[in-house]
Coordinates of C-alpha atoms and ligand atoms in Angstrom, one line a residue:
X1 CA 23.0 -4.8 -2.1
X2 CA 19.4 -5.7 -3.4
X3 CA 17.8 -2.4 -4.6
X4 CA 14.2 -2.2 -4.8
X5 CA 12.6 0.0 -7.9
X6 CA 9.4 -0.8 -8.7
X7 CA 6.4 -0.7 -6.7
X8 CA 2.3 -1.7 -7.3
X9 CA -0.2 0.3 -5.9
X10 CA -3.6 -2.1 -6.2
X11 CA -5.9 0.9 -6.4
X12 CA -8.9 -1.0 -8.3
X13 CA -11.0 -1.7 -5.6
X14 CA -14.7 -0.8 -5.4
X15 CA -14.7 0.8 -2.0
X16 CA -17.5 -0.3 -1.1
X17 CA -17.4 1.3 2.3
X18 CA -17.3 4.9 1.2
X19 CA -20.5 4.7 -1.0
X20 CA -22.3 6.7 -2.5
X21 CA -19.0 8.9 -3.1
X22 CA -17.3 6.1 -4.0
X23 CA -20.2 5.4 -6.7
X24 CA -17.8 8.3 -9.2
X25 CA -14.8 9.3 -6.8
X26 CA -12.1 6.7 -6.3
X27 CA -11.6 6.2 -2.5
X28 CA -7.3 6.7 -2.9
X29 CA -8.7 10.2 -4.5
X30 CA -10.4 11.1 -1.4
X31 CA -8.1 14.2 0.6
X32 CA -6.7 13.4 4.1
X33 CA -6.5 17.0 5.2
X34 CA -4.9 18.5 2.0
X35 CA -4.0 15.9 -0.5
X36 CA -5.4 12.6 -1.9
X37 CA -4.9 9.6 0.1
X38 CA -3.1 8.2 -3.1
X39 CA -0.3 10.8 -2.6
X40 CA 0.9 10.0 0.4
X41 CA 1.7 6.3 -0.6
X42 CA 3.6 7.7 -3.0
X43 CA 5.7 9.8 -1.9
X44 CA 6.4 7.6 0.3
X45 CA 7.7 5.0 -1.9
X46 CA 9.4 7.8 -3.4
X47 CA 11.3 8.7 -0.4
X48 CA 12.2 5.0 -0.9
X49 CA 14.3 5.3 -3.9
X50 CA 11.3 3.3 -6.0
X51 CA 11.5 4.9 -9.6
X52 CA 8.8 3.0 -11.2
X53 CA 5.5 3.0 -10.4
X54 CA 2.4 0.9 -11.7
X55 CA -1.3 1.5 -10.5
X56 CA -3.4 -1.5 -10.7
X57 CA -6.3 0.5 -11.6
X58 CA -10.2 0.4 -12.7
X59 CA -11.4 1.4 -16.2
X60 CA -13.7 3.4 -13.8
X61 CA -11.2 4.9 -12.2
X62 CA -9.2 7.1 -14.6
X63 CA -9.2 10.1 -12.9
X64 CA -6.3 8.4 -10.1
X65 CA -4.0 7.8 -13.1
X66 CA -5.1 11.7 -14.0
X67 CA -3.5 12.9 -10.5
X68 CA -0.1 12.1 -11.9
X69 CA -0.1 13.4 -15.0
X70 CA 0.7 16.8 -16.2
X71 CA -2.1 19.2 -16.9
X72 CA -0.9 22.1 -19.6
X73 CA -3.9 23.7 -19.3
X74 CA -4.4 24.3 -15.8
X75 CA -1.1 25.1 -15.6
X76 CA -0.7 27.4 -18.2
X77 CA -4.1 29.4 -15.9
X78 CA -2.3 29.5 -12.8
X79 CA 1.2 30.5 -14.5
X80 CA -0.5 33.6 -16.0
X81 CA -2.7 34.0 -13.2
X82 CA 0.6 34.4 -11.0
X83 CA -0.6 31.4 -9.1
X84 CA 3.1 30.1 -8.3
X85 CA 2.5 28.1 -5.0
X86 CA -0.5 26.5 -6.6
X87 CA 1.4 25.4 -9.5
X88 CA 4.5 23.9 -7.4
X89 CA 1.4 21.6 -5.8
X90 CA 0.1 20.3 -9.2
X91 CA 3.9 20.1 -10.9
X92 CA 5.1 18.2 -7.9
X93 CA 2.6 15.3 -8.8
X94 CA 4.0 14.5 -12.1
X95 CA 5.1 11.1 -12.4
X96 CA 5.2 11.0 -16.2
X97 CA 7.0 7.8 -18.0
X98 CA 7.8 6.4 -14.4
X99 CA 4.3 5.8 -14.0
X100 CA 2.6 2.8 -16.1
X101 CA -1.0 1.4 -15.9
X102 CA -2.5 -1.8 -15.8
X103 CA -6.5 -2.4 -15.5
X104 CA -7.9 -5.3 -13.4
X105 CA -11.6 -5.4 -15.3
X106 CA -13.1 -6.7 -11.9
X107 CA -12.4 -6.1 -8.7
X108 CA -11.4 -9.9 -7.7
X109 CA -9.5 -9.1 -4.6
X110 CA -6.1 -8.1 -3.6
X111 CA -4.1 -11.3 -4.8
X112 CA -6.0 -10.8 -8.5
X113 CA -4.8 -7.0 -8.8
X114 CA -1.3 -7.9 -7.7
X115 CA -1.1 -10.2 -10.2
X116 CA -2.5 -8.4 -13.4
X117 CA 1.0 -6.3 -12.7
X118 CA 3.3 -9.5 -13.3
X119 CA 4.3 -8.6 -16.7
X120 CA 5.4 -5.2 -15.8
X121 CA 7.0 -6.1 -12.7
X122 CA 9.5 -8.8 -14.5
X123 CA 11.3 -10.9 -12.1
X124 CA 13.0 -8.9 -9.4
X125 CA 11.4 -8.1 -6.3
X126 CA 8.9 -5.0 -6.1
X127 CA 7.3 -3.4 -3.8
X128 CA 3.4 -3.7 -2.7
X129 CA 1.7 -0.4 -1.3
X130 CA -1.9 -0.4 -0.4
X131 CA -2.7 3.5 -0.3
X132 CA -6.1 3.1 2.2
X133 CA -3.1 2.2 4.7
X134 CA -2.3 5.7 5.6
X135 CA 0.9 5.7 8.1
X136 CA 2.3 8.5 10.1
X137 CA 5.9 7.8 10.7
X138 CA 9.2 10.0 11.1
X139 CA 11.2 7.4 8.9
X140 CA 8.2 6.8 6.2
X141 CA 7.4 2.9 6.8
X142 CA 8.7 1.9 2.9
X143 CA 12.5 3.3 3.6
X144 CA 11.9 1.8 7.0
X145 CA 11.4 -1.7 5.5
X146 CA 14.1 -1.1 2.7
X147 CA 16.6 -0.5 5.3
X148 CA 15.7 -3.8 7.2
X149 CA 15.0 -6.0 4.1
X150 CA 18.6 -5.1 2.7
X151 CA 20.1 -6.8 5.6
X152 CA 17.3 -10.6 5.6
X153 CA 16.0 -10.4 2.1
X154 CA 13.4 -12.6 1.7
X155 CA 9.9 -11.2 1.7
X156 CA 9.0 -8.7 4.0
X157 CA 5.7 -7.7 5.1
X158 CA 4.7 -4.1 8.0
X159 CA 3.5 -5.5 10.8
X160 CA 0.8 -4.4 13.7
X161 CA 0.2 -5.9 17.4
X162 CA -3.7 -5.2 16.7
X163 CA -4.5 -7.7 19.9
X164 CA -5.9 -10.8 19.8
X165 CA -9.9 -9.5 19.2
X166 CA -9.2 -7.5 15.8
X167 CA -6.5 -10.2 14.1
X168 CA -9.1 -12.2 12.4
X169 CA -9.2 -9.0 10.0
X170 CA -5.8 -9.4 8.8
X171 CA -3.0 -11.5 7.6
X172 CA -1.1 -13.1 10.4
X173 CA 2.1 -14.0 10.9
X174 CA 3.7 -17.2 12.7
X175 CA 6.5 -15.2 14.1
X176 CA 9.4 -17.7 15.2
X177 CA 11.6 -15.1 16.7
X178 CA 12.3 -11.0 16.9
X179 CA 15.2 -9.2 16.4
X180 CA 14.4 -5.5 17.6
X181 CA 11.9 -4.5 15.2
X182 CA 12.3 -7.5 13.0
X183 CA 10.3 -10.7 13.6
X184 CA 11.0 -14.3 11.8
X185 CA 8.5 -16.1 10.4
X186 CA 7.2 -19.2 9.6
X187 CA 4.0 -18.8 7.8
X188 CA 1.1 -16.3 7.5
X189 CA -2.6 -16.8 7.4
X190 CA -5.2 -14.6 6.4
X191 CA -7.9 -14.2 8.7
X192 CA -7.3 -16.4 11.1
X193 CA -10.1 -17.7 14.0
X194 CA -9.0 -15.3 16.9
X195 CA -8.7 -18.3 19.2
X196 CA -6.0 -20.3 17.0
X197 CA -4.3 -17.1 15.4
X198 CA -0.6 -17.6 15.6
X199 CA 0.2 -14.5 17.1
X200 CA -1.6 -11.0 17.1
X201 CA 1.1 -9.6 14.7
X202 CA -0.7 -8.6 11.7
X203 CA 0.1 -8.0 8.6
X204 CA -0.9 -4.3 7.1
X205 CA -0.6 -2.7 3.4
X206 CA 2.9 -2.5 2.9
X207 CA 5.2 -5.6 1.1
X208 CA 8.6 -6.2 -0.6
X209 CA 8.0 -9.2 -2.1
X210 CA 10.5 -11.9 -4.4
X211 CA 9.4 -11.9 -7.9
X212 CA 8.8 -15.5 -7.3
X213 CA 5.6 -14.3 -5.7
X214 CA 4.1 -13.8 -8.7
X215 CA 4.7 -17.5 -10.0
X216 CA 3.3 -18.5 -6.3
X217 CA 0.1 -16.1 -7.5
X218 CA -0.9 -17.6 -10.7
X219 CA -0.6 -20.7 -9.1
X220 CA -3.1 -19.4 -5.8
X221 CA -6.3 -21.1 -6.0
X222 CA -9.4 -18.6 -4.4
X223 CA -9.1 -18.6 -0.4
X224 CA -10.6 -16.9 2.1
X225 CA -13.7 -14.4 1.0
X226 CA -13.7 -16.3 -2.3
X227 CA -10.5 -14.2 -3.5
X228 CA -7.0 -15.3 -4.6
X229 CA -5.2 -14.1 -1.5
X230 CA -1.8 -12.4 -1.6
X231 CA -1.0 -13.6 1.6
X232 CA -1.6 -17.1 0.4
X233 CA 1.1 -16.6 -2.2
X234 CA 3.2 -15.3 0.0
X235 CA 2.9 -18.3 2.6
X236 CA 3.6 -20.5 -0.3
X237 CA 6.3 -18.6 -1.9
X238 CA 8.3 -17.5 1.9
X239 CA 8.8 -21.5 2.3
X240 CA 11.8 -21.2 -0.2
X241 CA 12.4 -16.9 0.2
X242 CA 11.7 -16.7 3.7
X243 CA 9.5 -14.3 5.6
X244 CA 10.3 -11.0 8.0
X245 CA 7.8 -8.6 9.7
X246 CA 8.7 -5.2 10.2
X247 CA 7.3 -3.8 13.4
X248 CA 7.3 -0.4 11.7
X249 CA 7.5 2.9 13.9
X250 CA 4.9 4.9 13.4
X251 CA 1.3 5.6 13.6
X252 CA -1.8 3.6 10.9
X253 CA -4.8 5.1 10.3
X254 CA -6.9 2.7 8.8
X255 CA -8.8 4.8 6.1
X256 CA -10.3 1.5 4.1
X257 CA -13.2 3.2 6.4
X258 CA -14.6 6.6 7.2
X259 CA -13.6 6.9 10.9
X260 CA -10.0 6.3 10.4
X261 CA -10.5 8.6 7.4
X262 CA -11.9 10.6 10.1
X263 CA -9.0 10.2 12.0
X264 CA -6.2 10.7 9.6
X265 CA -7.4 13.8 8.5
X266 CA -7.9 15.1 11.8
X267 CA -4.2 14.5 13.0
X268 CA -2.7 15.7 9.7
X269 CA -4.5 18.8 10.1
X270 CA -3.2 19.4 13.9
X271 CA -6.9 18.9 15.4
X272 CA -5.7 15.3 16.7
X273 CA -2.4 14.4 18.5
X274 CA -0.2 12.5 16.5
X275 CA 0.6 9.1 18.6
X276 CA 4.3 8.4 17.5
X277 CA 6.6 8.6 20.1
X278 CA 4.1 5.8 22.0
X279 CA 4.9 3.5 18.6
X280 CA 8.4 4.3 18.2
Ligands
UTP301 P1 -9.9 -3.1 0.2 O1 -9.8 -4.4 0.8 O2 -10.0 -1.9 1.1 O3 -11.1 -3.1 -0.8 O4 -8.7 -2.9 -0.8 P2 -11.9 -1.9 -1.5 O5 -12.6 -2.4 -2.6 O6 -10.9 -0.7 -1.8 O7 -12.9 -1.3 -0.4 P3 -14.2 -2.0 0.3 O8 -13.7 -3.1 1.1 O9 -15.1 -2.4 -0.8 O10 -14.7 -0.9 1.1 C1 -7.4 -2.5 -0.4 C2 -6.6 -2.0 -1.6 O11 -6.6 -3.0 -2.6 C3 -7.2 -2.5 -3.8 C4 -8.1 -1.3 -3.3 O12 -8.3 -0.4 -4.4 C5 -7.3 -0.7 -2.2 O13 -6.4 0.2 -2.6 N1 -8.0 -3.6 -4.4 C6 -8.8 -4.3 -3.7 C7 -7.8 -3.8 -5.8 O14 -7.0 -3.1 -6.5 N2 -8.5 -4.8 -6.4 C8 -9.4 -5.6 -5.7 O15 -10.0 -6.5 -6.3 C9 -9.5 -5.3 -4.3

């Protein structure tokens, strides 16, 4: 059995949606009820069995790397301050020598920060977690896709029926055939023209990838938007891996933007029903 250990978290993105806060607070920084949207991705690959973890991150952005490591100081105050519960919270962040950094100096899109983590990732396949992808499942979505990927290999990517009139957003997938919650495919493309998309399947921030992937990157040319696309390289690379959706169960919360922000924050914090057992 194939085990997956190392995951990238692209987190240097300029989040352009959330400005002004954005301007000095990293979007994956910003809480979804009581925590940083950053810390639910992962503990969710931790729940995974992923032991290594590398931020893509901005030289802007130091404060995300800050979140994970220890802070003597502040936890010497709440020690002697009696604070006990308040120090479990910042102890249980701690990722220490499992977490490594690598800076992407501008933010040239998705493909580009996926990339700058080649030399770190080495050649086994890794795992991809985009943190603004904020899912609410009872199995998290990572060991979900673990569990399914052991059995077809090959890259996998989370899927979404978003309906034909929001797919030209995403990644799409040429599904060729479905096996309960796991489709075949024979392609993806990003953004597709709603009218000739493939299906309405689309692709959302969660990826085991080949390490051939990263070959298939540096050799991605700009695509749509201008950027190198990551699901370009993934089109290219899944001719030889092979590709698999997972139609995760669960709930996404798109908080790339402030209403699902909105959203996420009001169902974590009981205010909103939580929609699972309709997408299990
Ligand atoms: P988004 O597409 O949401 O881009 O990135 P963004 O820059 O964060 O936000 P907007 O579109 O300007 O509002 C999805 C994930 O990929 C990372 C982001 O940090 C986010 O976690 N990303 C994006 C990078 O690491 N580098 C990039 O060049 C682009």
């Amino acid at each position: 059995m194939t085990r997956l250990k190392t995951a990238v978290f692209p987190v240097a993105g300029l989040g352009t949606r959330f400005l002004p806060v954005t301007k000095s607070v990293p979007k994956e920084l910003l809480p979804v009820h009581d925590r940083p949207l950053i810390e639910y991705a992962v503990e969710e690959a931790r729940a995974a069995g992923i032991e290594h973890f590398i931020f893509v991150n901005a030289p802007s952005k130091q404060a995300l790397e800050d979140h994970f490591r220890a802070a003597p100081v502040l936890e010497a105050d709440l020690k002697s301050k009696g604070k006990h519960a308040a120090l479990a919270k910042i102890r249980n962040t701690v990722l220490g020598d499992a977490l490594k950094v690598v800076y992407q100096d501008h933010a040239l899109g998705l493909g580009h920060a996926v990339l700058c983590a080649k030399h770190l990732v080495g050649d086994s396949a890794f795992a991809v977690l985009l943190p603004d992808d904020f899912l609410l499942c009872d199995t998290p979505c990572m060991t979900q896709m673990v569990e399914a990927w052991q059995s077809v290999g090959g890259n996998m990517v989370a899927t979404v029926d978003v309906g034909r009139s929001a797919v030209s957003a995403y990644g799409c997938l040429n599904v060729t055939s479905q096996r309960g919650r796991v489709l075949s495919a024979d392609g993806v493309i990003e953004k597709p023209d709603a009218r000739h998309a493939p299906s309405t399947h689309a692709v959302i921030g969660r990826y085991i990838l080949q390490g051939s992937v990263m070959d298939a990157l540096a050799r991605t040319r700009p695509g749509a938007g201008n950027e190198i696309q990551l699901t370009d390289a993934i089109a290219e690379d899944s001719k030889t891996s092979g590709l698999f959706g997972l139609e995760f169960a669960g709930q996404r919360f798109d908080c790339g933007q402030p209403a699902g922000f909105a959203q996420a924050t009001m169902t974590m914090a009981g205010l909103a029903p939580a929609r699972l057992s309709l997408a299990a």
